[in-house]
Structure formats: C-alpha cells, structure tokens
Amino acid sequence: MTSPSVEERIAQEQDFGSKVELALAATNQLFNARNSPSYVAQVLQGVNAVSTKVQRTAQPFTGVAHAELKAKVGAVDLERPLPDTAAALEELDELYLKDAIYFHDSRYAAHLNCPVVIPALVGEAVLSAVNSSMDTWDQSAGATMIERRLIDWTAERIGFDADADGVFTSGGSQSNFQALLIARNHAVAKLRATHGDVRLPHLLDRLRIFTSVDSHFSIQKSASMLGLGFDAVIAIPTAEDHRMDPTALAAALAEAHDAGLVPMAVVATAGTTDFGSVDPLSELAALVRAYDSWLHVDAAYGGGLIVSGRYHHLLNGIHLADSVTVDFHKTFFQPVSSSAVLVRSGSMMGHVTYYADYLNPESAAKAEIPNQVDKSIQTTRRFDALKLWLTLRIMGADAIGALFDEAIDLAGRVGTLLADDPEFELAAAPQLSTLVFRYRPLVDGVAIDEDAADALNPAIRAAIFASGKAVVAGTKVAGRHYLKFTLLNAEASLRDIQEIIEFIRRTGASLLANTTEAAA
C-alpha cells in the first residue's frame, strides 16, 4: 500500500484542523450554562419576530398559492448556512411567518384549531429548552410527577375514581388508537381464557367496533392498524341531531352477537368534528355492559366541557366509559401537541406495557420506579403536560372553561342568524361550537337546485381561501357539499362572523353570476 505524500498529509491535517475548528465553533450553539446569554438573546429575537408579525398581520392568510411557496422553499440552499440568527429569521419571515395561517384571527373559522393561551407558550419555551424525554424516570423526574398529577386531575374531572390512569399522547388519533389497542387486547385476553392460547391473527376476524356514522375517521384507521380491517367497524345511524341512535346500536350488537362475532368496543363521540354532537353516553354505556364490551368515548373536541361553567352537563355519563380521549390542544387552548388517553381501571394500561432491559426493565416496575413508557405506545415523548400545568397554575380551570363557553355561546347566536336567513341552509342546530351550512340563494324566489349548490359552495370556500381574508371549512352531509364554521376564538364577535357570512354571500353571488354569463 502506497504511503500518502507529504502534500497529501498536509492537506489531510489542514482538513482535520478545519473540522476541529468547525466543531469548536458549533459548541457555541449548544444550550448550556456557558451559552445561556446567547440562548436568551436568540430566543428573544425569535419571540420578537413572531410578536411583530402578529401585530402587523391584518388577515388570517395571505392567499399564497402552494406552487409559489414550494418554489421559494425549494430555492433555499441548505448546504450554505446564513451568517446569524437575524438573517435566518429574516428568511423565515418570507418562507413561513408571512404566509402562516393565523388561528388567533377572528376571521379564521375553519378547523379545530384554537388560539393559544400565553401561559402555555411559556411552558412550550421551558420544555423545549430542558428537553425532558418522558419515557423513563431517569430522564424526566419532575416532569413524570407533573404529568401523572395532570392525568389524575383530568380523571377526577371526568368522574373516574382513584383507580384511573392514563398518559399524554400526541393527539386525538393516537389517543383513540391506544384506547382501541387496549380494548382489542382486553377482548383477546377474554377469548383466550375460554378458547386457550390461540394466536392473535386467528382471533381478530371475529372482533367488531361499533361507532356512529359521524365519528372521527381515526376509528377506521385504528381498526386497520390493529389488524381488524376497515370493515370491522360497524357504522351506527344517528338521529336528526347527529347523535348515535341507541336503538340502532342495540340492533347492531344483537345481530353481531347472533352471528358469532365479538363486540370488541363501542366508540361514542363527545363532540363530533362536524356537528359537535355528544352521543347519549349513559344509554350507550348500558348497552355496552349488557354485551360485556368496552366503551371508549372520543372527547377530543368535547373534552373541554369538563371545565365548562355552563355546559358541563353535556358530558353526563362520561364517567361510565372504560377509556376517554381528551385533546388539550383543541378546547383547552393549548399549542399542538397535547392530548391524553385515560382509562377507568389503571390495570388496563398493562395491555400496552413492554419491558426493555436497557430502558425500563421489569425489575424497575417491581421496584415501583415510575417509567411512563410502561403506559405509552411512544418511547421518546415531549413534556407536553407542562403547558397545561402552567395554564392551570396561572389562569385556572374556570378561566379555560369560560373561553370555551364563549365560543359555544357565539355558535348559538350565529346558528340563529343563519337559520333566519333565507339564502342559507343550516344542516343542524349547533351543539358545541361548529356550524354546518350552505349558501343556497334564491333565483326568482326559488332556491338554486341541489346540484348547483353542490358546485357553488366548494367554489366559494376555495375563492375565500385564495383571498386570504377569511378561512372557512367544508364538509359533506348526505353526499351534498356544505360549508362549516368552527368557532374557538373567545374574542371573535357576532359582527366578525357576520362579516364572513356577508363575504360568503358576495362571493357566491359573484360566482353564480359568472356561471350564468358563461352559460349564456
């Protein structure tokens, strides 16, 4: 093997030296005691950039087209860093902050995105810097105790007793998945008790999940991921108020039982995404008990009612559930992500426990070392509970509930407004803070036909979004296109929403006129 020449050795040494210098310089960006002044200065630059942008932003969106933004981001050379934080933030303003969709704006009325409270933002800053990982005690001592206390607090608010347990998750879909994973394993354990130690794949084909036609799509996705398949979910009809029909559920459970199938779980919804409807929880619980099944309540949206001062009664019967999903990043006004899954019997968390010798050995559990990974389907996990903790300690639960109550009250007033307007059709009376409706104007005293309304309403939504002046959502009801308001901003007024309604009317009238002219 030929030895390197003198020139090659010098080049190698210079290259090595430059990389050492680069590494030494990079250590100046590590968060530690030495660099804490730099940390404060740079984070403040970021905070000021966001604060300035929010103060100067006059509408929820710019209306930028995705192709334009893709080109801007694609043009950035990630191999060439910028000289400092100020330059990076200036670039970020152009690539992100300018075109971000701002949920705090009163004319944002689309999805279940809430304006966030400041105490939670303080928590976000703290948890990101300390960077606790919630899997084991030796990575998250104080954080573990705070999360566990918040799980106990939420369980108490739901009406569970001291035997309850749970864990924080990344969102409602994951909380629903974990609850159904527990329900599946619980059902399988009961089957094995009578049929012997049969392998899991041979048992899955008999399991069924029952949920309303208006429930969240994550129920079907969870069934698929759990090996049951989409068709293992039996959709139960709803009444006119979009709440699950107990009589229809009873018939479906009886039919499944007679066919030799196993009702693994019934999933009730406390706040459907479109209509905010809360299923009749007490009645459903009685049916579930009769079939020795599992009742999961998806309260990702309606979970905020546990702190409501005026609407808490809508959750009557939730304490009868076996498991509950609550999304704090919806109706508790927390930044994404912050959710939890809770179980009435803490022993059920054992259905997702797995011991790893390098991380959470079984010996640690026997020694009662509180490793949160014992309860979670995630391993590394952020300390998202801190945001809710600081919110409760600074604002209090009643204040959070008051914000949600204001949003529900506003939805009621807007519902009356739409119901009284001859050019709008309200699909159902509002129950929480969502309204599903469509613009169906009168032509010569007669409302435009269904097909014309189907074409018009999605076009209205797209045109409004492209303008950036407001953001509304869309959905389908009985196969027909509708618009949707989701109101979670306690500072939004009836006048604010009236302005959006009039914008919808003007946009729809203009689109309809253009269509008529083109046809002529």
Short mmCIF file of C-alpha atoms in Angstrom, two decimals:
data_model
loop_
_atom_site.label_atom_id
_atom_site.label_comp_id
_atom_site.label_asym_id
_atom_site.label_seq_id
_atom_site.Cartn_x
_atom_site.Cartn_y
_atom_site.Cartn_z
CA MET A 1 0.00 0.00 0.00
CA THR A 2 1.46 3.38 -1.04
CA SER A 3 2.05 5.86 1.76
CA PRO A 4 0.50 9.34 1.32
CA SER A 5 2.79 12.02 0.00
CA VAL A 6 3.90 15.00 2.06
CA GLU A 7 1.39 17.20 0.21
CA GLU A 8 -1.42 14.75 0.90
CA ARG A 9 -0.53 14.57 4.61
CA ILE A 10 -0.53 18.37 4.86
CA ALA A 11 -3.92 18.53 3.13
CA GLN A 12 -5.33 15.90 5.49
CA GLU A 13 -4.01 17.75 8.53
CA GLN A 14 -5.47 21.03 7.28
CA ASP A 15 -8.82 19.35 6.65
CA PHE A 16 -8.74 17.79 10.12
CA GLY A 17 -7.84 21.13 11.65
CA SER A 18 -10.67 22.95 9.87
CA LYS A 19 -13.21 20.36 11.05
CA VAL A 20 -11.97 20.67 14.63
CA GLU A 21 -12.38 24.43 14.39
CA LEU A 22 -15.88 23.94 12.98
CA ALA A 23 -16.81 21.60 15.83
CA LEU A 24 -15.45 24.06 18.39
CA ALA A 25 -17.46 26.86 16.82
CA ALA A 26 -20.58 24.67 16.78
CA THR A 27 -20.33 24.13 20.53
CA ASN A 28 -21.19 27.81 20.89
CA GLN A 29 -24.70 26.88 19.77
CA LEU A 30 -25.19 24.14 22.36
CA PHE A 31 -27.59 25.08 25.13
CA ASN A 32 -25.65 25.06 28.40
CA ALA A 33 -24.57 27.35 31.22
CA ARG A 34 -21.77 28.90 29.18
CA ASN A 35 -24.05 29.75 26.27
CA SER A 36 -27.14 30.77 28.23
CA PRO A 37 -26.76 34.51 27.41
CA SER A 38 -26.68 33.65 23.71
CA TYR A 39 -29.72 31.40 24.20
CA VAL A 40 -31.68 34.27 25.75
CA ALA A 41 -30.69 36.70 23.01
CA GLN A 42 -31.51 34.36 20.12
CA VAL A 43 -34.81 33.13 21.54
CA LEU A 44 -35.87 36.72 22.19
CA GLN A 45 -35.15 37.51 18.55
CA GLY A 46 -37.49 34.70 17.55
CA VAL A 47 -40.18 35.78 20.03
CA ASN A 48 -39.96 39.36 18.80
CA ALA A 49 -40.20 38.24 15.17
CA VAL A 50 -43.45 36.34 15.89
CA SER A 51 -44.85 39.13 18.06
CA THR A 52 -44.13 41.76 15.41
CA LYS A 53 -45.68 39.64 12.68
CA VAL A 54 -48.85 39.02 14.71
CA GLN A 55 -49.21 42.74 15.44
CA ARG A 56 -48.83 43.62 11.77
CA THR A 57 -50.95 40.84 10.29
CA ALA A 58 -54.42 42.05 9.31
CA GLN A 59 -55.98 38.82 8.00
CA PRO A 60 -55.65 35.09 8.70
CA PHE A 61 -53.85 34.17 5.45
CA THR A 62 -52.10 35.77 2.50
CA GLY A 63 -53.72 33.55 -0.10
CA VAL A 64 -50.36 32.39 -1.44
CA ALA A 65 -50.55 29.53 -3.93
CA HIS A 66 -48.76 26.30 -2.98
CA ALA A 67 -46.68 26.31 -6.19
CA GLU A 68 -45.29 29.76 -5.39
CA LEU A 69 -44.38 28.80 -1.84
CA LYS A 70 -42.87 25.49 -2.95
CA ALA A 71 -40.58 27.37 -5.34
CA LYS A 72 -39.44 29.76 -2.60
CA VAL A 73 -38.62 26.99 -0.15
CA GLY A 74 -37.03 24.85 -2.85
CA ALA A 75 -34.66 27.67 -3.78
CA VAL A 76 -33.00 27.66 -0.36
CA ASP A 77 -29.51 26.15 -0.33
CA LEU A 78 -29.45 24.12 2.88
CA GLU A 79 -25.74 23.41 2.42
CA ARG A 80 -24.88 27.09 2.98
CA PRO A 81 -25.86 28.36 6.43
CA LEU A 82 -26.74 32.01 6.94
CA PRO A 83 -24.41 34.24 8.97
CA ASP A 84 -26.54 34.65 12.09
CA THR A 85 -29.93 34.24 13.72
CA ALA A 86 -31.18 37.59 12.48
CA ALA A 87 -30.57 36.57 8.87
CA ALA A 88 -32.23 33.20 9.39
CA LEU A 89 -35.30 34.84 10.95
CA GLU A 90 -35.49 37.34 8.12
CA GLU A 91 -35.54 34.45 5.66
CA LEU A 92 -38.08 32.59 7.80
CA ASP A 93 -40.37 35.58 7.71
CA GLU A 94 -40.53 35.28 3.94
CA LEU A 95 -40.83 31.49 3.85
CA TYR A 96 -43.17 30.87 6.77
CA LEU A 97 -44.32 33.70 9.05
CA LYS A 98 -45.67 35.85 6.22
CA ASP A 99 -47.80 33.02 4.81
CA ALA A 100 -48.67 31.15 8.00
CA ILE A 101 -52.34 30.66 8.76
CA TYR A 102 -53.05 32.55 11.97
CA PHE A 103 -55.65 30.91 14.19
CA HIS A 104 -55.89 33.89 16.53
CA ASP A 105 -57.52 36.00 13.82
CA SER A 106 -61.29 36.34 14.32
CA ARG A 107 -61.87 35.53 10.63
CA TYR A 108 -60.27 32.12 10.96
CA ALA A 109 -63.31 29.86 11.34
CA ALA A 110 -62.32 26.59 9.71
CA HIS A 111 -60.94 23.65 11.67
CA LEU A 112 -60.49 22.65 15.31
CA ASN A 113 -57.52 24.95 15.75
CA CYS A 114 -57.65 27.17 18.80
CA PRO A 115 -55.90 30.42 19.60
CA VAL A 116 -53.41 29.51 22.33
CA VAL A 117 -53.01 30.99 25.80
CA ILE A 118 -49.78 32.70 26.83
CA PRO A 119 -49.04 30.51 29.90
CA ALA A 120 -48.92 27.51 27.57
CA LEU A 121 -46.43 29.31 25.32
CA VAL A 122 -44.25 29.91 28.37
CA GLY A 123 -44.45 26.18 29.05
CA GLU A 124 -43.50 25.42 25.45
CA ALA A 125 -40.35 27.52 25.78
CA VAL A 126 -39.36 25.81 29.02
CA LEU A 127 -40.00 22.24 27.93
CA SER A 128 -38.19 22.70 24.59
CA ALA A 129 -35.06 24.01 26.26
CA VAL A 130 -34.83 21.46 29.07
CA ASN A 131 -35.88 18.76 26.57
CA SER A 132 -37.02 16.10 29.03
CA SER A 133 -37.89 12.77 27.48
CA MET A 134 -40.96 11.29 29.12
CA ASP A 135 -40.11 7.62 28.69
CA THR A 136 -38.19 6.94 31.91
CA TRP A 137 -37.85 8.38 35.39
CA ASP A 138 -34.13 8.89 34.97
CA GLN A 139 -34.82 11.25 32.04
CA SER A 140 -37.79 13.17 33.42
CA ALA A 141 -38.05 13.14 37.21
CA GLY A 142 -40.17 16.21 37.97
CA ALA A 143 -41.85 16.03 34.57
CA THR A 144 -43.05 12.50 35.32
CA MET A 145 -44.75 13.62 38.52
CA ILE A 146 -46.38 16.63 36.85
CA GLU A 147 -47.76 14.53 34.00
CA ARG A 148 -49.09 11.93 36.43
CA ARG A 149 -50.74 14.62 38.56
CA LEU A 150 -52.45 16.08 35.48
CA ILE A 151 -53.71 12.65 34.46
CA ASP A 152 -55.19 12.28 37.96
CA TRP A 153 -56.74 15.76 37.71
CA THR A 154 -58.30 15.03 34.32
CA ALA A 155 -59.61 11.67 35.55
CA GLU A 156 -61.18 13.37 38.57
CA ARG A 157 -62.87 15.92 36.30
CA ILE A 158 -64.23 13.11 34.13
CA GLY A 159 -65.63 11.40 37.22
CA PHE A 160 -63.30 8.41 37.42
CA ASP A 161 -62.19 7.20 40.83
CA ALA A 162 -58.66 6.82 42.21
CA ASP A 163 -58.10 3.59 40.25
CA ALA A 164 -57.98 5.50 36.94
CA ASP A 165 -54.81 6.08 34.95
CA GLY A 166 -53.64 7.35 31.58
CA VAL A 167 -50.86 9.01 29.66
CA PHE A 168 -50.29 12.03 27.43
CA THR A 169 -50.14 11.44 23.67
CA SER A 170 -49.51 13.44 20.50
CA GLY A 171 -53.19 13.90 19.60
CA GLY A 172 -56.69 12.52 19.37
CA SER A 173 -55.91 9.99 16.66
CA GLN A 174 -53.14 8.44 18.73
CA SER A 175 -55.25 8.53 21.89
CA ASN A 176 -58.08 6.75 20.07
CA PHE A 177 -55.63 4.21 18.66
CA GLN A 178 -54.17 3.43 22.07
CA ALA A 179 -57.62 3.10 23.63
CA LEU A 180 -58.70 0.66 20.91
CA LEU A 181 -55.40 -1.24 21.21
CA ILE A 182 -56.16 -1.71 24.91
CA ALA A 183 -59.75 -2.71 24.11
CA ARG A 184 -58.55 -5.22 21.50
CA ASN A 185 -56.02 -6.80 23.84
CA HIS A 186 -58.61 -6.91 26.61
CA ALA A 187 -61.09 -8.67 24.31
CA VAL A 188 -58.40 -11.10 23.13
CA ALA A 189 -57.45 -11.92 26.73
CA LYS A 190 -61.09 -12.82 27.46
CA LEU A 191 -61.27 -15.01 24.33
CA ARG A 192 -58.08 -16.82 25.27
CA ALA A 193 -59.49 -17.50 28.72
CA THR A 194 -62.19 -19.65 27.10
CA HIS A 195 -60.52 -20.80 23.86
CA GLY A 196 -56.96 -21.40 25.05
CA ASP A 197 -53.78 -19.65 23.96
CA VAL A 198 -54.81 -19.13 20.33
CA ARG A 199 -52.54 -16.91 18.22
CA LEU A 200 -53.76 -13.36 17.74
CA PRO A 201 -54.37 -13.49 13.95
CA HIS A 202 -56.88 -16.31 14.41
CA LEU A 203 -58.93 -14.21 16.86
CA LEU A 204 -59.03 -10.87 15.07
CA ASP A 205 -61.54 -11.86 12.40
CA ARG A 206 -64.37 -12.05 14.97
CA LEU A 207 -63.79 -8.65 16.57
CA ARG A 208 -66.05 -5.69 15.74
CA ILE A 209 -66.08 -1.99 16.65
CA PHE A 210 -69.33 -0.02 16.72
CA THR A 211 -69.40 3.74 16.25
CA SER A 212 -71.66 6.38 14.75
CA VAL A 213 -71.60 7.42 11.10
CA ASP A 214 -70.41 10.85 12.29
CA SER A 215 -67.46 9.60 14.36
CA HIS A 216 -63.84 10.50 13.60
CA PHE A 217 -62.04 8.75 10.75
CA SER A 218 -59.29 7.66 13.17
CA ILE A 219 -61.59 4.87 14.35
CA GLN A 220 -61.45 3.22 10.91
CA LYS A 221 -57.71 3.88 10.65
CA SER A 222 -57.14 2.35 14.08
CA ALA A 223 -59.10 -0.77 13.12
CA SER A 224 -56.91 -1.16 10.06
CA MET A 225 -53.69 -0.71 12.01
CA LEU A 226 -54.88 -3.15 14.66
CA GLY A 227 -55.25 -5.86 12.03
CA LEU A 228 -59.06 -5.88 12.05
CA GLY A 229 -59.56 -4.11 8.73
CA PHE A 230 -61.75 -1.15 7.87
CA ASP A 231 -64.81 -3.38 7.52
CA ALA A 232 -64.59 -4.42 11.18
CA VAL A 233 -66.06 -1.01 12.04
CA ILE A 234 -69.87 -1.06 12.01
CA ALA A 235 -71.33 2.40 11.40
CA ILE A 236 -74.40 3.12 13.50
CA PRO A 237 -77.03 5.59 12.23
CA THR A 238 -77.68 8.83 14.08
CA ALA A 239 -80.84 10.73 14.90
CA GLU A 240 -81.59 14.12 13.34
CA ASP A 241 -79.35 15.77 15.92
CA HIS A 242 -76.41 13.60 14.71
CA ARG A 243 -76.17 11.69 18.00
CA MET A 244 -75.80 7.93 17.84
CA ASP A 245 -79.16 6.14 17.90
CA PRO A 246 -79.18 3.71 20.88
CA THR A 247 -81.95 1.61 19.31
CA ALA A 248 -79.87 1.15 16.15
CA LEU A 249 -76.83 0.25 18.26
CA ALA A 250 -78.82 -2.32 20.22
CA ALA A 251 -79.96 -3.96 16.97
CA ALA A 252 -76.43 -4.00 15.55
CA LEU A 253 -74.98 -5.50 18.73
CA ALA A 254 -77.64 -8.21 18.78
CA GLU A 255 -77.08 -9.04 15.10
CA ALA A 256 -73.29 -9.29 15.60
CA HIS A 257 -73.72 -11.46 18.69
CA ASP A 258 -76.11 -13.81 16.90
CA ALA A 259 -73.60 -14.13 14.05
CA GLY A 260 -70.91 -15.30 16.50
CA LEU A 261 -68.98 -12.01 16.35
CA VAL A 262 -67.41 -10.30 19.35
CA PRO A 263 -68.34 -6.66 20.13
CA MET A 264 -64.80 -5.56 20.96
CA ALA A 265 -65.70 -1.92 21.61
CA VAL A 266 -68.32 0.75 21.19
CA VAL A 267 -66.87 4.18 20.43
CA ALA A 268 -69.08 7.08 21.46
CA THR A 269 -68.22 10.62 20.46
CA ALA A 270 -68.39 13.63 22.75
CA GLY A 271 -68.17 16.37 20.16
CA THR A 272 -68.21 15.14 16.56
CA THR A 273 -65.89 17.06 14.25
CA ASP A 274 -68.66 18.39 12.01
CA PHE A 275 -71.64 18.84 14.30
CA GLY A 276 -70.20 18.93 17.82
CA SER A 277 -72.79 16.32 18.78
CA VAL A 278 -72.39 14.37 22.01
CA ASP A 279 -73.72 10.82 21.89
CA PRO A 280 -76.15 9.72 24.67
CA LEU A 281 -73.40 8.32 26.84
CA SER A 282 -75.45 6.82 29.67
CA GLU A 283 -77.74 4.93 27.31
CA LEU A 284 -74.81 3.61 25.29
CA ALA A 285 -72.99 2.55 28.46
CA ALA A 286 -75.94 0.36 29.48
CA LEU A 287 -75.85 -1.43 26.11
CA VAL A 288 -72.10 -1.91 26.31
CA ARG A 289 -72.36 -3.51 29.75
CA ALA A 290 -75.08 -5.87 28.52
CA TYR A 291 -72.66 -7.26 25.92
CA ASP A 292 -69.58 -7.20 28.17
CA SER A 293 -67.91 -4.86 25.69
CA TRP A 294 -65.66 -1.82 26.06
CA LEU A 295 -66.93 1.78 25.93
CA HIS A 296 -64.48 4.34 24.59
CA VAL A 297 -65.52 7.99 24.48
CA ASP A 298 -63.73 10.13 21.94
CA ALA A 299 -63.92 13.52 23.67
CA ALA A 300 -61.04 15.03 21.71
CA TYR A 301 -63.28 18.01 20.91
CA GLY A 302 -65.80 17.98 23.74
CA GLY A 303 -63.29 17.23 26.48
CA GLY A 304 -63.10 20.93 27.29
CA LEU A 305 -66.59 20.58 28.76
CA ILE A 306 -65.02 19.10 31.90
CA VAL A 307 -64.02 22.66 32.84
CA SER A 308 -67.09 24.40 31.40
CA GLY A 309 -69.14 26.55 33.73
CA ARG A 310 -72.36 26.36 31.67
CA TYR A 311 -72.25 23.24 29.50
CA HIS A 312 -70.63 20.56 31.66
CA HIS A 313 -73.95 18.66 31.72
CA LEU A 314 -73.49 17.72 28.05
CA LEU A 315 -70.94 15.14 29.23
CA ASN A 316 -73.35 13.36 31.58
CA GLY A 317 -72.47 9.67 31.63
CA ILE A 318 -68.83 10.03 30.56
CA HIS A 319 -67.72 8.57 33.90
CA LEU A 320 -69.20 5.24 32.74
CA ALA A 321 -66.63 4.94 29.95
CA ASP A 322 -63.78 2.44 30.06
CA SER A 323 -61.49 4.90 28.27
CA VAL A 324 -61.63 8.53 27.21
CA THR A 325 -59.70 10.69 24.73
CA VAL A 326 -59.17 14.38 25.58
CA ASP A 327 -57.35 16.83 23.32
CA PHE A 328 -55.99 19.75 25.30
CA HIS A 329 -54.82 21.39 22.07
CA LYS A 330 -58.42 21.91 21.00
CA THR A 331 -60.73 23.19 23.71
CA PHE A 332 -58.14 23.85 26.43
CA PHE A 333 -56.37 26.38 24.16
CA GLN A 334 -53.00 24.63 24.25
CA PRO A 335 -50.37 24.59 21.49
CA VAL A 336 -50.08 21.42 19.42
CA SER A 337 -49.47 18.82 20.56
CA SER A 338 -51.21 17.98 23.82
CA SER A 339 -53.64 15.08 24.24
CA ALA A 340 -54.29 12.26 26.68
CA VAL A 341 -55.92 8.87 26.83
CA LEU A 342 -57.42 7.85 30.18
CA VAL A 343 -58.72 4.51 31.42
CA ARG A 344 -61.20 3.93 34.24
CA SER A 345 -59.21 0.95 35.53
CA GLY A 346 -55.48 1.59 35.71
CA SER A 347 -54.67 -2.11 35.34
CA MET A 348 -55.81 -1.90 31.71
CA MET A 349 -52.67 0.09 30.87
CA GLY A 350 -50.82 -3.21 31.26
CA HIS A 351 -52.20 -4.20 27.85
CA VAL A 352 -49.64 -1.86 26.22
CA THR A 353 -46.71 -2.50 28.58
CA TYR A 354 -43.46 -3.84 27.16
CA TYR A 355 -40.22 -4.12 29.15
CA ALA A 356 -36.84 -3.41 27.58
CA ASP A 357 -33.77 -4.26 29.65
CA TYR A 358 -31.83 -1.21 28.51
CA LEU A 359 -34.67 1.22 29.25
CA ASN A 360 -37.47 0.04 31.54
CA PRO A 361 -36.66 -3.44 32.84
CA GLU A 362 -39.37 -5.35 34.64
CA SER A 363 -37.32 -5.08 37.80
CA ALA A 364 -37.87 -1.30 37.72
CA ALA A 365 -41.64 -1.80 37.63
CA LYS A 366 -41.43 -4.20 40.58
CA ALA A 367 -39.44 -1.54 42.44
CA GLU A 368 -42.25 0.96 41.60
CA ILE A 369 -39.96 3.23 39.60
CA PRO A 370 -42.37 5.43 37.60
CA ASN A 371 -41.33 4.91 33.99
CA GLN A 372 -44.01 6.47 31.79
CA VAL A 373 -43.03 4.32 28.80
CA ASP A 374 -44.70 1.46 30.67
CA LYS A 375 -48.02 3.14 29.78
CA SER A 376 -47.25 4.62 26.38
CA ILE A 377 -47.06 3.35 22.82
CA GLN A 378 -44.48 6.07 22.22
CA THR A 379 -40.96 5.84 23.59
CA THR A 380 -39.33 9.26 23.32
CA ARG A 381 -42.02 11.80 24.13
CA ARG A 382 -42.11 15.54 24.85
CA PHE A 383 -43.15 17.01 28.20
CA ASP A 384 -46.32 18.48 26.69
CA ALA A 385 -48.10 18.28 30.02
CA LEU A 386 -46.11 21.28 31.24
CA LYS A 387 -48.15 23.62 29.02
CA LEU A 388 -51.41 22.59 30.67
CA TRP A 389 -49.80 22.66 34.12
CA LEU A 390 -48.71 26.30 33.76
CA THR A 391 -52.08 27.21 32.26
CA LEU A 392 -53.88 25.80 35.30
CA ARG A 393 -51.43 27.38 37.73
CA ILE A 394 -51.61 30.84 36.11
CA MET A 395 -55.17 31.02 34.74
CA GLY A 396 -57.10 28.25 36.48
CA ALA A 397 -59.55 25.71 35.13
CA ASP A 398 -62.56 28.03 35.36
CA ALA A 399 -60.89 30.55 33.06
CA ILE A 400 -60.23 27.88 30.43
CA GLY A 401 -63.86 26.78 30.66
CA ALA A 402 -65.03 30.37 30.28
CA LEU A 403 -63.17 30.67 26.98
CA PHE A 404 -64.87 27.55 25.63
CA ASP A 405 -68.26 28.70 26.91
CA GLU A 406 -67.89 31.96 24.99
CA ALA A 407 -67.19 30.03 21.79
CA ILE A 408 -70.26 27.82 22.34
CA ASP A 409 -72.44 30.87 23.03
CA LEU A 410 -71.21 32.55 19.85
CA ALA A 411 -72.01 29.46 17.79
CA GLY A 412 -75.55 29.53 19.15
CA ARG A 413 -76.02 33.16 18.10
CA VAL A 414 -74.56 32.51 14.64
CA GLY A 415 -76.82 29.48 14.27
CA THR A 416 -79.87 31.68 14.85
CA LEU A 417 -78.55 34.17 12.30
CA LEU A 418 -78.09 31.51 9.61
CA ALA A 419 -81.40 29.79 10.35
CA ASP A 420 -83.24 33.10 9.86
CA ASP A 421 -81.51 33.93 6.56
CA PRO A 422 -83.47 32.69 3.50
CA GLU A 423 -80.28 32.35 1.44
CA PHE A 424 -78.57 29.96 3.84
CA GLU A 425 -79.43 26.43 4.97
CA LEU A 426 -78.30 25.20 8.38
CA ALA A 427 -77.73 21.43 8.38
CA ALA A 428 -78.33 21.08 12.13
CA ALA A 429 -78.67 23.28 15.18
CA PRO A 430 -75.26 23.91 16.77
CA GLN A 431 -74.43 21.81 19.83
CA LEU A 432 -70.88 22.94 20.66
CA SER A 433 -69.01 25.49 18.54
CA THR A 434 -69.36 24.19 14.97
CA LEU A 435 -71.96 25.09 12.35
CA VAL A 436 -72.55 23.23 9.09
CA PHE A 437 -74.44 25.26 6.49
CA ARG A 438 -74.54 26.14 2.82
CA TYR A 439 -75.26 29.14 0.64
CA ARG A 440 -78.31 28.42 -1.50
CA PRO A 441 -79.53 31.75 -2.88
CA LEU A 442 -82.94 32.43 -4.31
CA VAL A 443 -83.37 32.96 -8.04
CA ASP A 444 -86.81 34.34 -8.90
CA GLY A 445 -87.89 33.37 -5.40
CA VAL A 446 -86.74 29.76 -5.67
CA ALA A 447 -83.55 28.30 -4.12
CA ILE A 448 -80.99 27.07 -6.65
CA ASP A 449 -81.14 23.32 -7.16
CA GLU A 450 -79.07 20.79 -5.21
CA ASP A 451 -76.52 20.20 -7.98
CA ALA A 452 -75.93 23.91 -8.45
CA ALA A 453 -75.45 24.32 -4.69
CA ASP A 454 -73.01 21.39 -4.74
CA ALA A 455 -70.89 23.15 -7.34
CA LEU A 456 -71.20 26.59 -5.79
CA ASN A 457 -70.26 26.00 -2.15
CA PRO A 458 -66.82 24.37 -2.65
CA ALA A 459 -66.05 27.14 -5.14
CA ILE A 460 -66.97 29.74 -2.51
CA ARG A 461 -64.67 28.11 0.00
CA ALA A 462 -61.76 27.99 -2.46
CA ALA A 463 -62.24 31.61 -3.53
CA ILE A 464 -62.38 32.85 0.06
CA PHE A 465 -59.23 30.90 0.98
CA ALA A 466 -57.41 32.28 -2.06
CA SER A 467 -58.30 35.81 -0.95
CA GLY A 468 -56.77 35.20 2.48
CA LYS A 469 -59.39 37.45 4.07
CA ALA A 470 -61.10 34.57 5.87
CA VAL A 471 -60.76 30.80 6.24
CA VAL A 472 -63.80 28.50 6.41
CA ALA A 473 -64.02 24.73 6.17
CA GLY A 474 -66.11 22.39 4.05
CA THR A 475 -67.74 19.01 4.53
CA LYS A 476 -70.45 16.76 3.12
CA VAL A 477 -73.87 15.96 4.54
CA ALA A 478 -75.79 13.10 2.88
CA GLY A 479 -73.43 13.39 -0.07
CA ARG A 480 -74.02 17.13 -0.54
CA HIS A 481 -71.41 19.89 -0.20
CA TYR A 482 -71.65 22.25 2.77
CA LEU A 483 -69.52 24.93 4.40
CA LYS A 484 -68.51 24.81 8.04
CA PHE A 485 -67.59 27.25 10.78
CA THR A 486 -65.54 26.04 13.74
CA LEU A 487 -65.56 28.81 16.34
CA LEU A 488 -62.98 28.61 19.13
CA ASN A 489 -61.93 32.23 19.48
CA ALA A 490 -63.44 33.82 22.58
CA GLU A 491 -62.56 37.27 21.22
CA ALA A 492 -64.48 36.79 17.97
CA SER A 493 -67.74 38.75 17.98
CA LEU A 494 -71.03 38.19 16.24
CA ARG A 495 -70.14 41.09 13.95
CA ASP A 496 -66.89 39.33 12.97
CA ILE A 497 -68.78 36.23 11.91
CA GLN A 498 -71.48 38.31 10.19
CA GLU A 499 -68.71 39.83 8.06
CA ILE A 500 -67.62 36.34 6.99
CA ILE A 501 -71.21 35.42 6.18
CA GLU A 502 -71.59 38.52 4.02
CA PHE A 503 -68.28 37.74 2.32
CA ILE A 504 -69.62 34.25 1.56
CA ARG A 505 -72.81 35.80 0.16
CA ARG A 506 -70.94 38.27 -2.07
CA THR A 507 -68.51 35.62 -3.28
CA GLY A 508 -71.31 33.16 -4.01
CA ALA A 509 -73.39 35.75 -5.86
CA SER A 510 -70.38 36.75 -7.97
CA LEU A 511 -69.52 33.14 -8.83
CA LEU A 512 -73.13 32.40 -9.68
CA ALA A 513 -73.36 35.47 -11.91
CA ASN A 514 -70.16 34.48 -13.74
CA THR A 515 -71.51 30.95 -14.26
CA THR A 516 -74.78 32.32 -15.63
CA GLU A 517 -72.96 34.66 -18.01
CA ALA A 518 -70.70 31.86 -19.24
CA ALA A 519 -73.73 29.63 -19.88
CA ALA A 520 -75.42 32.42 -21.83
#
